[in-house]
Coordinates of C-alpha atoms and ligand atoms in Angstrom, one line a residue:
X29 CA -18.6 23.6 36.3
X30 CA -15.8 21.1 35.9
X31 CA -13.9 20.4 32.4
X32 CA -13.1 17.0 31.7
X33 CA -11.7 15.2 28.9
X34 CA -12.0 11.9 26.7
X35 CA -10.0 10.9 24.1
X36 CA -9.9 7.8 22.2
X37 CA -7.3 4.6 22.7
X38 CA -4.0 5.4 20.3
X39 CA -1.7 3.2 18.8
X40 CA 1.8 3.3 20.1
X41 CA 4.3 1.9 17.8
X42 CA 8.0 0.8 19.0
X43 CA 10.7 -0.1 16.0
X44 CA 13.7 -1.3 16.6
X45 CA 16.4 -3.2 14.5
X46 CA 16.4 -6.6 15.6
X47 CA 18.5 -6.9 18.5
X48 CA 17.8 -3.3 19.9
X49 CA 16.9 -4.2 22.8
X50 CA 13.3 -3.2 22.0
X51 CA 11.8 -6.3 23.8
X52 CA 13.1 -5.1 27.2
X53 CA 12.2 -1.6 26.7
X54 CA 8.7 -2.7 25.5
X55 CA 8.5 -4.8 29.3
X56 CA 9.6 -2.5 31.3
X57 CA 6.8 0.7 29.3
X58 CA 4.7 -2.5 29.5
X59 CA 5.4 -2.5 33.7
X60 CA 4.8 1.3 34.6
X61 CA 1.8 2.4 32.3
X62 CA -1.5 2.0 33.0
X63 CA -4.1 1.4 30.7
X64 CA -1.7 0.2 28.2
X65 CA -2.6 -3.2 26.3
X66 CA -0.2 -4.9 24.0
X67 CA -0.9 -6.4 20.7
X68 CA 0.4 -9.7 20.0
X69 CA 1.4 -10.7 16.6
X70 CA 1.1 -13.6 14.4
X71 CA 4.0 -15.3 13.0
X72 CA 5.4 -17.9 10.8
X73 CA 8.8 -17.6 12.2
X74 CA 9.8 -21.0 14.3
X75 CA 10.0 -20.2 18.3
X76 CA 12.6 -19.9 19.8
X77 CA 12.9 -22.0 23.1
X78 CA 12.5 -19.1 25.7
X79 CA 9.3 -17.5 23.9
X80 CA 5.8 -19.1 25.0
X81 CA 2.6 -19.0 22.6
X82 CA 0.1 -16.4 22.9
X83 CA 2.5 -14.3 25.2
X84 CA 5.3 -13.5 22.8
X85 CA 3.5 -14.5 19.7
X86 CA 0.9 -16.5 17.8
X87 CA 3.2 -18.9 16.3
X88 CA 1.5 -20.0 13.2
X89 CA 2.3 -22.3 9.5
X90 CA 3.2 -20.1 7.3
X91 CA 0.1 -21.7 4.9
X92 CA -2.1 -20.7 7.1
X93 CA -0.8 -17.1 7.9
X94 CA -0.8 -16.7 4.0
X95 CA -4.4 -17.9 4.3
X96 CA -5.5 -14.9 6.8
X97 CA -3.6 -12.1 4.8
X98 CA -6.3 -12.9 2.1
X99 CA -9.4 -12.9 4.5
X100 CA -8.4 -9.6 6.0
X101 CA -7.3 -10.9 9.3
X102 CA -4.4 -8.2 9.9
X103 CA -4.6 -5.1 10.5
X104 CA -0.8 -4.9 8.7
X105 CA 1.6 -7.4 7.7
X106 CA 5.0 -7.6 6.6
X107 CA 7.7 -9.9 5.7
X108 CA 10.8 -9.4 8.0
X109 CA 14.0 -11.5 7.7
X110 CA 12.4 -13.9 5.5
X111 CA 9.4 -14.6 7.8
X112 CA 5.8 -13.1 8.0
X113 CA 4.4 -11.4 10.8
X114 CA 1.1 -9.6 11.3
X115 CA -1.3 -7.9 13.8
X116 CA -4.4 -9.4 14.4
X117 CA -7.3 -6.6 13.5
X118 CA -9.8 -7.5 15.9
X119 CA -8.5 -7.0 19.3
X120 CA -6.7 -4.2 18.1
X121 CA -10.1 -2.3 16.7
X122 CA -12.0 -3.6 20.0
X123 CA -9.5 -2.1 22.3
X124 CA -9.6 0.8 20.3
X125 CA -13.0 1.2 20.7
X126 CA -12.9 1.1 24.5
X127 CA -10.3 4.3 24.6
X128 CA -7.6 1.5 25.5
X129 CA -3.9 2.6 24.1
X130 CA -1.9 -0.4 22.6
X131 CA 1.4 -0.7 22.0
X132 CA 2.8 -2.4 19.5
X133 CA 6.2 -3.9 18.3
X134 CA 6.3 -4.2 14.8
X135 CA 9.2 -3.6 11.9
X136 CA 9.1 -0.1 10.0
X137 CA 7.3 -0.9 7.0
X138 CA 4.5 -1.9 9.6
X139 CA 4.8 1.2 11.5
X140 CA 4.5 2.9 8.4
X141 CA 1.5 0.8 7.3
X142 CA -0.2 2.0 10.2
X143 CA 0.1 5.5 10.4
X144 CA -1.2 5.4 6.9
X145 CA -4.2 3.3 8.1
X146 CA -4.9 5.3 11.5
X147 CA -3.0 8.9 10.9
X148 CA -3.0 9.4 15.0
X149 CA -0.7 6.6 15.3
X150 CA 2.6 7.6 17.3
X151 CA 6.2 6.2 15.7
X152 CA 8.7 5.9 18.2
X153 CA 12.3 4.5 17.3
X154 CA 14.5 2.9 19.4
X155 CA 18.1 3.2 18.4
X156 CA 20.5 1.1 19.1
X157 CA 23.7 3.0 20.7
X158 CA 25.9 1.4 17.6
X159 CA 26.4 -1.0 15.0
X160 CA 28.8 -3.0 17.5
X161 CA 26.5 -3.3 20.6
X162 CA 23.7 -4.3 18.0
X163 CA 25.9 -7.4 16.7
X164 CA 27.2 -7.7 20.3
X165 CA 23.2 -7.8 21.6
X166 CA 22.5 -10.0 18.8
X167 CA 25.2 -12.5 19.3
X168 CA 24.7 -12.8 23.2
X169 CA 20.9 -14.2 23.2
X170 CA 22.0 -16.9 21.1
X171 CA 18.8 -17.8 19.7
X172 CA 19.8 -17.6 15.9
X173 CA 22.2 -19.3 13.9
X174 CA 24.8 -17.5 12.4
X175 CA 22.8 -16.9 9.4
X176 CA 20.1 -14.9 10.9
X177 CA 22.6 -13.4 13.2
X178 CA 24.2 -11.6 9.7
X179 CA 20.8 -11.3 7.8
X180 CA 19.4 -9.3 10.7
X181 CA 22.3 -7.5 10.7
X182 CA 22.5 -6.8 7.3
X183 CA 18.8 -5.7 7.4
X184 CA 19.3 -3.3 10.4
X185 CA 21.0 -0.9 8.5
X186 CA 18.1 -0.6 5.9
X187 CA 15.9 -0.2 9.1
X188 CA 17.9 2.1 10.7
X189 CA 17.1 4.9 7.9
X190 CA 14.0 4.8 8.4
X191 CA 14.2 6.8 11.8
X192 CA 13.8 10.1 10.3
X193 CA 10.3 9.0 9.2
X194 CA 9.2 8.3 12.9
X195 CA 7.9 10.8 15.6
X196 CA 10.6 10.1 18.1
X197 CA 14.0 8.6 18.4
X198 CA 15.2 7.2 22.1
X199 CA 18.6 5.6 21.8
X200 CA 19.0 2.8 24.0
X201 CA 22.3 2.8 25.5
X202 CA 21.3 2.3 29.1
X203 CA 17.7 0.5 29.6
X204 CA 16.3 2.6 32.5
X205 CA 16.7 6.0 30.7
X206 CA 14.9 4.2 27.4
X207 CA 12.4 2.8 29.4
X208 CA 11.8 6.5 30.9
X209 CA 11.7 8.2 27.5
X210 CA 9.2 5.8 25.9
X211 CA 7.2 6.3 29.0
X212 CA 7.4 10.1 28.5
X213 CA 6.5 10.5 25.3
X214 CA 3.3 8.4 26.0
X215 CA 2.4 10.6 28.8
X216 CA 3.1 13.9 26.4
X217 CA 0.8 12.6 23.4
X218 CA -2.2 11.4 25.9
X219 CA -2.7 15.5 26.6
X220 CA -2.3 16.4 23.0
X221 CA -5.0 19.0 22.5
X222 CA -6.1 17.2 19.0
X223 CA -6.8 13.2 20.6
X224 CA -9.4 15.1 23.2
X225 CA -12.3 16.3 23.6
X226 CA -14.2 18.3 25.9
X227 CA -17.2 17.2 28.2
X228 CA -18.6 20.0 30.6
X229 CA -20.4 18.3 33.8
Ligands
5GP5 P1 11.7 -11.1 16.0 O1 11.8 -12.3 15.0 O2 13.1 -10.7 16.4 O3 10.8 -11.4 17.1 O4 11.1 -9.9 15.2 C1 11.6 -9.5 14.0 C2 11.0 -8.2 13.5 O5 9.6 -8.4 13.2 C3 11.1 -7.1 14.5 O6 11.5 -5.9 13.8 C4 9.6 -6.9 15.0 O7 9.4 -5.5 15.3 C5 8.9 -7.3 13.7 N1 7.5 -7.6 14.0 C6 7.0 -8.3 15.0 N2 5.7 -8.4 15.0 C7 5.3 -7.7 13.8 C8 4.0 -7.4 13.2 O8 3.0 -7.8 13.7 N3 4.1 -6.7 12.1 C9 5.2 -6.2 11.5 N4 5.2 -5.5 10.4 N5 6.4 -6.5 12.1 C10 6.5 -7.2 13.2

């Protein structure tokens, strides 16, 4: 007789304050798992030049985003630095369904929003080594004005007490040893006794 196991698809959440470097973590977890999916969000922020539609977001009015929050089109929503962003519920349900894990990239009142919705969720936060390489990360993609560059800043340090709420903490002061310890922690929590169960063939 042989033991094997099934579980169902998780949701893998990654927060970061905005200029964490999350985005490069995210690629290279994104890279080296398999059977990881990635949920794209919806938002009304404006592009910025290097991001491409239905890769790095749905960029949609922020009418009709408003419009979708009242039919129940997200899964969560939130507004971060003064724009709205979402996750679509119905891939993320469907991939679910299939036993598919999906990570997602979304802002802590999101990550929040979801454990409370699906209690299994894992809450990883990635930690920027300092306030300085944060405003240094954020003023070398120069892709905001200097605005945004100092209300993202300003907001970080709101977001950055929330890691105490979150299942882990990897602090990204060199990429590759982020990269590994996201990818860790998803290999621990697919053997967590709890997410399986047992099929004798
Ligand atoms: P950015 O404008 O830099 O791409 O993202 C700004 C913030 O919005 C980041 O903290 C990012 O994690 C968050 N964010 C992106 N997509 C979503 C989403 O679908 N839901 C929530 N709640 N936050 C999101």
């Amino acid at each position: 007789m042989r033991f094997s196991f099934k579980r169902k698809g998780m949701l893998i959440v990654v927060s970061a304050p905005s200029g964490g470097g999350k985005s490069s973590v995210l690629r290279g977890v994104m890279e080296r798992v398999d059977n990881l999916s990635y949920s794209i969000s919806a938002t009304s922020r404006p592009k910025r030049a290097a991001e491409v539609e239905g890769k790095d977001y749905y960029f949609i009015p922020r009418e009709e985003f408003e419009k979708r929050i009242k039919e129940g089109f997200f899964l969560e929503w939130a507004e971060v630095h003064g724009h709205l962003y979402g996750t679509p519920r119905a891939l993320v349900e469907r991939l679910l369904g299939e036993g598919l894990d999906i990570l997602l990239d979304v802002d802590v009142q999101g990550g929040l929003e979801l454990r409370r919705a699906l209690p299994q969720t894992v809450l990883i936060f990635v930690m920027p080594p300092s306030m300085n390489a944060l405003e240094e990360r954020l003023r070398a993609r120069q892709s905001d004005s200097e605005d945004a560059i100092r209300l993202r800043l300003h907001n970080a340090a709101t977001e950055i007490q929330f890691w105490s709420q979150y299942d882990y903490v990897v602090v990204n002061e060199h990429l590759e040893d982020a990269i590994r310890g996201v990818e860790n922690i998803i290999h621990v929590e697919r053997m967590r006794a709890s997410r399986l169960t047992i099929q004798k063939t």
